[in-house]
Coordinates of C-alpha atoms in Angstrom, one line a residue:
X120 CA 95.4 0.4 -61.5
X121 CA 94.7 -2.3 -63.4
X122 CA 92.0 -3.0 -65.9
X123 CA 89.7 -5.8 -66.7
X124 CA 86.8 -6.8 -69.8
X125 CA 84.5 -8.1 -67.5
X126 CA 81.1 -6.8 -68.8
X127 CA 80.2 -4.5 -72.2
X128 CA 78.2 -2.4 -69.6
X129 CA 81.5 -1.7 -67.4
X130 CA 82.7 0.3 -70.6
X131 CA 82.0 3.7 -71.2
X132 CA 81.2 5.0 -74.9
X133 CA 83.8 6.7 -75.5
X134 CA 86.0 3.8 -74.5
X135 CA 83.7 1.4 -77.4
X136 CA 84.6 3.7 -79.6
X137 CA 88.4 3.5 -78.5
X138 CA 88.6 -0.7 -79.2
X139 CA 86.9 -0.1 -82.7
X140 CA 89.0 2.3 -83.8
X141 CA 92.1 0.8 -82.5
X142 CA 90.6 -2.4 -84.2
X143 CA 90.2 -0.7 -87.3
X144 CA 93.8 0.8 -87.4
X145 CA 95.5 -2.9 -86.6
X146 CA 93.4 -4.4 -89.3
X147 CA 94.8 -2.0 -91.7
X148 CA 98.3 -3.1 -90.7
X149 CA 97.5 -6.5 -90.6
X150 CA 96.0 -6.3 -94.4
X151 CA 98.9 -4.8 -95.4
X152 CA 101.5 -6.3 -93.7
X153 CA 102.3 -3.6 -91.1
X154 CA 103.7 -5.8 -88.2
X155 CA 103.0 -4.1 -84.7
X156 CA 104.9 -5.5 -82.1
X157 CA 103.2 -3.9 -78.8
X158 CA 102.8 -6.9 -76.6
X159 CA 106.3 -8.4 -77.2
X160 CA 107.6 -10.4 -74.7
X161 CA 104.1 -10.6 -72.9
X162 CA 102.2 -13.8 -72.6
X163 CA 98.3 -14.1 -72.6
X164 CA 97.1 -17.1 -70.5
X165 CA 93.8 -18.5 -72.1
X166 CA 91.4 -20.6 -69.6
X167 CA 88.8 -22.4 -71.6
X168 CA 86.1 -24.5 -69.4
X169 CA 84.0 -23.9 -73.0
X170 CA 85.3 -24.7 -76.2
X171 CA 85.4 -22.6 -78.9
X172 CA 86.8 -22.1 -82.7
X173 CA 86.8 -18.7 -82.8
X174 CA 87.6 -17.4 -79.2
X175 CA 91.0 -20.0 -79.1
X176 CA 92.2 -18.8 -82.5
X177 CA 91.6 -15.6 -82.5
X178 CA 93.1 -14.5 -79.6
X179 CA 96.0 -17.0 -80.1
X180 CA 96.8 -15.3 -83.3
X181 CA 96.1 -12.1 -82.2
X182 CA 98.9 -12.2 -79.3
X183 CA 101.0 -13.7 -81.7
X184 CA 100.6 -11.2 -84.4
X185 CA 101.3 -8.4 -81.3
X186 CA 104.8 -10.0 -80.5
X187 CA 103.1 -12.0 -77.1
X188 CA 102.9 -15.4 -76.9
X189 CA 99.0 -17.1 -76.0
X190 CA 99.3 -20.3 -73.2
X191 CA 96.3 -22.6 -73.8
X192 CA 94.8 -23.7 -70.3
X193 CA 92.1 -26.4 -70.6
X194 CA 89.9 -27.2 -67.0
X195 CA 92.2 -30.4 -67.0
X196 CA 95.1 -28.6 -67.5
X197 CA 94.9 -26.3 -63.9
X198 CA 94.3 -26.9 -60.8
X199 CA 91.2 -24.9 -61.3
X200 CA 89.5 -27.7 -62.7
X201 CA 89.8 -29.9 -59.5
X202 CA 88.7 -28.0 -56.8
X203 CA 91.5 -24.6 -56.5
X204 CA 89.8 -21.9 -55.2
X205 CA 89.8 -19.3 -58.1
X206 CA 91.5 -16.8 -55.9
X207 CA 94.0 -19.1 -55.3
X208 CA 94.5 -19.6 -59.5
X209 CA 94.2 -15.7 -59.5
X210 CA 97.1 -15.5 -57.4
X211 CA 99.2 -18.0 -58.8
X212 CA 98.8 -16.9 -62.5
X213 CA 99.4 -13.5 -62.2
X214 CA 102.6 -13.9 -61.0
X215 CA 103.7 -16.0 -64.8
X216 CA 101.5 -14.0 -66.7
X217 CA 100.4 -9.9 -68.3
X218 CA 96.6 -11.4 -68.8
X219 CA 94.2 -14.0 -69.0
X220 CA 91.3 -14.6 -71.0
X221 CA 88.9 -17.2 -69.6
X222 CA 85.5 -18.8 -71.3
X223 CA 83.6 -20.4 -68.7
X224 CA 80.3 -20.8 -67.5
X225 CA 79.6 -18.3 -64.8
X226 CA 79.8 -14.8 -64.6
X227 CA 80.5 -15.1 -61.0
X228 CA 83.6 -16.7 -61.8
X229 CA 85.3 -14.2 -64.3
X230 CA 84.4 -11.5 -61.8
X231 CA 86.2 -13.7 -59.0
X232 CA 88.9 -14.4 -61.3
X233 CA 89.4 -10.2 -61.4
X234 CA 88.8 -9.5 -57.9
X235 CA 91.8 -11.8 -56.9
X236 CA 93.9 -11.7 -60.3
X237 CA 97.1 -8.2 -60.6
X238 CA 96.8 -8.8 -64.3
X239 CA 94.0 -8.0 -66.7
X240 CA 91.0 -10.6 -67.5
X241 CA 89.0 -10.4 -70.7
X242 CA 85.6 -12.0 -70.1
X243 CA 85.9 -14.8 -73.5
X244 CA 82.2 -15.4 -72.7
X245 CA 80.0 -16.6 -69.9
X246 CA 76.3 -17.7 -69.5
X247 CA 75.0 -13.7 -69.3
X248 CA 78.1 -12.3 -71.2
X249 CA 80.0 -12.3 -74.6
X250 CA 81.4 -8.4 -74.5
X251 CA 84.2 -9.8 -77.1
X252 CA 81.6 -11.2 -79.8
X253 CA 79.4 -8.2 -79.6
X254 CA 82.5 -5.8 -80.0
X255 CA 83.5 -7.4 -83.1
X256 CA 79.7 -7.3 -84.7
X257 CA 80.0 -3.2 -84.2
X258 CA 82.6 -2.9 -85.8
X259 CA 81.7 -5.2 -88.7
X260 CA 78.7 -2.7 -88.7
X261 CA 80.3 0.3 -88.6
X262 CA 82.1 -1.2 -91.5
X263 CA 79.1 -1.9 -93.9
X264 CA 77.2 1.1 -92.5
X265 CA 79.5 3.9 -92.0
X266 CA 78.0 4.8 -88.8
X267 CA 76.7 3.6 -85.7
X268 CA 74.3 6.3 -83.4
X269 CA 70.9 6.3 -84.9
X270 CA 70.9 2.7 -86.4
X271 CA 67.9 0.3 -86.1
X272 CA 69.0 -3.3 -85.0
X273 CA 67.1 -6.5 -84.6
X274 CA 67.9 -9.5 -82.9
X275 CA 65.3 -12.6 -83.4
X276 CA 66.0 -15.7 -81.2
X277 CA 66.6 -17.0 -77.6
X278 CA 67.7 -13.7 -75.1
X279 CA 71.3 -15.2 -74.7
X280 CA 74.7 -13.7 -73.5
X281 CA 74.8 -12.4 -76.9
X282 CA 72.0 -10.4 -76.5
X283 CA 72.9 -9.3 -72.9
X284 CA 76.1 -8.0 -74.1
X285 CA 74.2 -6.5 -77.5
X286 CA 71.7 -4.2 -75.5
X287 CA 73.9 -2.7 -73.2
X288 CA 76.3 -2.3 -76.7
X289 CA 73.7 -0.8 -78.8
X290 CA 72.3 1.6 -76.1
X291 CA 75.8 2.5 -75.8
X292 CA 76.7 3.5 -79.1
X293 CA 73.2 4.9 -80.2
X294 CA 71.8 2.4 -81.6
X295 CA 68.1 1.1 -81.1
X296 CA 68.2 -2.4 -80.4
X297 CA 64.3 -4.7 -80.9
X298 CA 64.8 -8.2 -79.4
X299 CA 61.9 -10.6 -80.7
X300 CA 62.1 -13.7 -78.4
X301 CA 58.9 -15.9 -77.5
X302 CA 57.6 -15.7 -74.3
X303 CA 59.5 -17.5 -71.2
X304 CA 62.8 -16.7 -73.6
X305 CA 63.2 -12.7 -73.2
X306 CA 65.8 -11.2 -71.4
X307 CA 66.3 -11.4 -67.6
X308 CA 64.6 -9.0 -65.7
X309 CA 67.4 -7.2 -63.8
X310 CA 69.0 -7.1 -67.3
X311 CA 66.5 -5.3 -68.6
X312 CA 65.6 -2.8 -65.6
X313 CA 69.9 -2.1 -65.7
X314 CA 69.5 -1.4 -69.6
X315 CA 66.7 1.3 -68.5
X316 CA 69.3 2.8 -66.4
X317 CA 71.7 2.9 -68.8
X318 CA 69.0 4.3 -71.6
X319 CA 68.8 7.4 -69.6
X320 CA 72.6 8.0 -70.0
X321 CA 73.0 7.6 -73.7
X322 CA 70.8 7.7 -77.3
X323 CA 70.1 4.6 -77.8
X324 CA 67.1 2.2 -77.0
X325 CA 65.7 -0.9 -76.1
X326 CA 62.8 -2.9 -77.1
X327 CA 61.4 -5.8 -76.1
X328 CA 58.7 -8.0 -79.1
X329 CA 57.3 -11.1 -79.2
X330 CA 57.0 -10.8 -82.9
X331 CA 60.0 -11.3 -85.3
X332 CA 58.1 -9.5 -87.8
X333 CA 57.6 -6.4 -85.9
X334 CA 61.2 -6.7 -84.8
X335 CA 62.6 -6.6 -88.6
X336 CA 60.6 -3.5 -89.9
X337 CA 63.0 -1.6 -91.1
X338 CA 65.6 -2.6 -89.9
X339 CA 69.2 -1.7 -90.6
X340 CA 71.0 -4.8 -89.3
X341 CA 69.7 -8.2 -88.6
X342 CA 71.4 -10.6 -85.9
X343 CA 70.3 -14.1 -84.6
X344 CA 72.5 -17.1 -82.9
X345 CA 71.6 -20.7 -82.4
X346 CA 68.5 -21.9 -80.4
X347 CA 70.6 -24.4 -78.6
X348 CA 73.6 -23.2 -77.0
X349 CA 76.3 -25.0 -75.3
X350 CA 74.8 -27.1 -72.6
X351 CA 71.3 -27.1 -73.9
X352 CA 71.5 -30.0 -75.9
X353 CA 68.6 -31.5 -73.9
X354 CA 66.7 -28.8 -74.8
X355 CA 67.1 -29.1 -78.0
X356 CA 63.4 -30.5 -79.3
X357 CA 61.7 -28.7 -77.1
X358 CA 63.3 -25.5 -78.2
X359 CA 63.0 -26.1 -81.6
X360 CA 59.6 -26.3 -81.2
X361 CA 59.4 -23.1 -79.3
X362 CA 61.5 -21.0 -82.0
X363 CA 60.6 -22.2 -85.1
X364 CA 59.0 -19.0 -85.9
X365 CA 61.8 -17.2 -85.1
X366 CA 64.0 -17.2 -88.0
X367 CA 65.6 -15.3 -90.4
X368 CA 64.2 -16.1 -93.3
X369 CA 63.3 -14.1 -97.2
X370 CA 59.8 -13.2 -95.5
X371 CA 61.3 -11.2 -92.7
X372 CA 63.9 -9.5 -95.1
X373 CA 61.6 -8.3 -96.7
X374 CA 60.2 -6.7 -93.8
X375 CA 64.3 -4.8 -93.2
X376 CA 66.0 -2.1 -95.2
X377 CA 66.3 -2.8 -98.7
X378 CA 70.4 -2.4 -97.5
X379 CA 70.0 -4.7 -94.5
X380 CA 73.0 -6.6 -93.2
X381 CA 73.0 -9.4 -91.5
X382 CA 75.1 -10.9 -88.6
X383 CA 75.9 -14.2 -86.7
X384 CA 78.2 -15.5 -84.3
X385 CA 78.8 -18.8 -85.3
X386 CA 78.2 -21.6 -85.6
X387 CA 75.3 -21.1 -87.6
X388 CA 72.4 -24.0 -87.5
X389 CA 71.1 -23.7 -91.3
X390 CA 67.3 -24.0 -91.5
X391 CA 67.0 -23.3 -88.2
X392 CA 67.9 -19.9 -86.9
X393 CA 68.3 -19.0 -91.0
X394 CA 67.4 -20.2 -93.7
X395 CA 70.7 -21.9 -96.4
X396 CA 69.5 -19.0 -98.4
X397 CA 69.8 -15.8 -96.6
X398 CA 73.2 -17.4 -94.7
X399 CA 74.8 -17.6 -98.1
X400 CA 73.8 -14.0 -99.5
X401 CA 75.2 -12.2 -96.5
X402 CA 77.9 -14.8 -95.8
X403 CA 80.4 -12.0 -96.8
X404 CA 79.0 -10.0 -93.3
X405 CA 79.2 -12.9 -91.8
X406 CA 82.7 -14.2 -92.1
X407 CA 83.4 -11.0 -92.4
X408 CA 82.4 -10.4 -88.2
X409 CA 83.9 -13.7 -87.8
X410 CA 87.6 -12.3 -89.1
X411 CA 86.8 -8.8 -87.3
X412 CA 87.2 -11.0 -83.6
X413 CA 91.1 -11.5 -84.3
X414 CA 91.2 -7.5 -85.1
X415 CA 88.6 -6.3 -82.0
X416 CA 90.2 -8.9 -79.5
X417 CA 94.0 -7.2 -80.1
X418 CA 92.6 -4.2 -79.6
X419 CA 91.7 -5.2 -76.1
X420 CA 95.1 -6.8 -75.3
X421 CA 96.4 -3.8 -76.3
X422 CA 94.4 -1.4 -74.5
X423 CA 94.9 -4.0 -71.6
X424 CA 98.0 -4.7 -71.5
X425 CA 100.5 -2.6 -73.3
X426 CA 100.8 -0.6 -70.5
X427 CA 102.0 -3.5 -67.6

C-alpha cells in the first residue's frame, strides 16, 4: 500500500523521528561525499501552482543527489492548469512517474491528488499545510539543542500553514509549542480542537497568547515567518499595521533562554517580522534550516519511494 505526506498530523512519532534520523544520516554522506544512490532510475514529478526557491531546489537536488531524476511541472505546463479534473492528472501521472510533490493552494487538492494518484504525494505546502518546512526546522533543532521532548518553543506572527504544521509537530515530538498572534489572526478553530486531541496522545502542548512577550519567556527556540504570505499582497498595509508588535526583536530575546535559537522559513522581511539585527546573529540557524530542507525532503523520498 502506498504512502503519501499529506499532513504532519497523519504521521506518527515514531515515524518523525524516522525522517530526522534518516535526514541526519544522508546529511552525513552528503558532507562527506558518501553518494547514496537509492532512488536511481526513479523520477519525482514536481507540480508547482506556487513558486518557491527553496521547495523547487531542494527537492530537485535532492532526487538528483539519490540517483532519480526531478520533472518540473508548472500550472501552464499540465493540463491541470486548464480545467483536468485532478483525478484525471492523478491517473495519468502515475502511470510516467514513482511520485509527485505538488505546492498549491488547497489542501483539498493535494488530498484529491492522493485519493486518485498509485504513486506517493508529498504535500510541498498548501494554505493550512507546510509538513516539509516544519520537518526540516526539527531537525535543525535537534541539531543546536541535542534534544527534542521537553523543549519550549515560540512562534510570534500570523497562525499560517507553518504554524498548523508546527503544533501538530511539536505536540508530536514533546515539545510545548506558545503561538502569540493578535486577535482575528490565531489558529483556526478545528485546528486547534484536533491539536487537543492529539495533546492527549503524546507530551507535548499547546498554547494559545495574544502577547509575544509572554510567548518568549524562556523560551528555547524562537520561530516567526512573514506577515504577508503569498496571495496577501493586498493585505499587506493593513497587516502591517495589525503585527507590528509582533516581532522578533532584542527586547523579546531578552525575554528567551540566554541559549535561544532562532528559526525562519524564508524569505525573511527584515524590520518587519525581525529586526536586521537579530536575523544576522542567528543567520547561521537560519540558513542553517534552510540547507536542512534538501537533507529532510530525501529522507521522505526515500522513505516514500524506495520501496515502489
Amino acid at each position: 500500500m502506498k504512502k503519501d505526506l499529506l499532513r504532519i498530523n497523519d504521521l506518527t512519532k515514531e515515524e518523525i523521528l524516522d525522517i530526522l534520523d534518516l535526514g541526519q544520516q544522508l546529511k552525513y554522506e552528503t558532507k562527506h561525499s558518501i553518494e547514496h544512490p537509492i532512488l536511481k532510475g526513479k523520477t519525482l514529478g514536481m507540480i508547482f501552482e506556487k513558486s518557491s526557491t527553496r521547495t523547487r531546489v531542494s527537492f530537485e537536488v535532492g532526487m538528483l543527489q539519490l540517483g532519480g531524476n526531478a520533472l518540473f511541472l508548472s500550472s501552464r505546463d499540465i493540463q491541470m492548469g486548464r480545467g483536468e479534473p485532478i483525478s484525471d492528472t492523478a491517473r495519468v501521472l502515475s502511470r510516467y512517474l514513482d511520485g509527485i510533490m505538488i505546492r498549491t493552494f488547497f489542501q483539498k487538492d493535494v488530498e484529491n491528488l492522493a485519493k486518485y494518484a498509485t504513486v506517493p504525494i508529498i504535500n510541498g505546502l498548501t494554505d493550512d499545510e507546510h509538513p516539509c518546512q516544519v520537518l526540516a526546522d526539527l531537525l535543525t533543532i535537534r541539531e543546536y539543542k541535542k534534544k527534542l521532548n521537553g523543549l519550549k518553543v515560540c512562534f510570534i506572527g500570523d497562525s499560517n500553514n507553518m504554524v498548523n504544521s508546527l503544533i501538530f509537530a511539536s505536540i508530536k515530538v514533546g515539545m510545548h509549542i506558545t503561538v502569540a498572534s493578535p486577535e482575528g489572526f490565531t489558529p483556526k478553530d478545528e485546528i486547534i480542537k484536533e491539536a487537543r486531541e492529539t495533546e492527549k496522545q503524546c507530551e507535548g502542548s499547546l498554547q494559545i497568547v495574544n502577547s509575544p512577550q509572554k510567548a518568549a519567556v524562556d523560551a528555547d527556540v524562537l520561530i516567526t515567518d512573514v506577515w504577508v504570505s503569498m496571495g496577501q499582497e493586498e493585505e499587506a498595509l493593513e497587516r502591517n499595521n495589525v503585527f507590528k508588535e509582533f516581532q522578533i526583536n532584542d527586547e523579546i530575546m531578552k525575554l528567551a533562554k540566554e541559549d535561544a535559537i532562532v528559526l525562519h522559513c524564508l524569505p525573511a522581511h527584515r524590520e518587519e517580522e525581525i529586526t536586521a539585527e537579530i536575523f544576522e546573529k542567528h543567520a547561521d540557524e537560519i540558513f542553517e534550516e534552510a540547507e536542512n530542507r534538501l537533507h529532510v525532503q530525501k529522507a521522505i523520498l526515500v522513505k516514500l519511494m524506495s520501496e515502489k
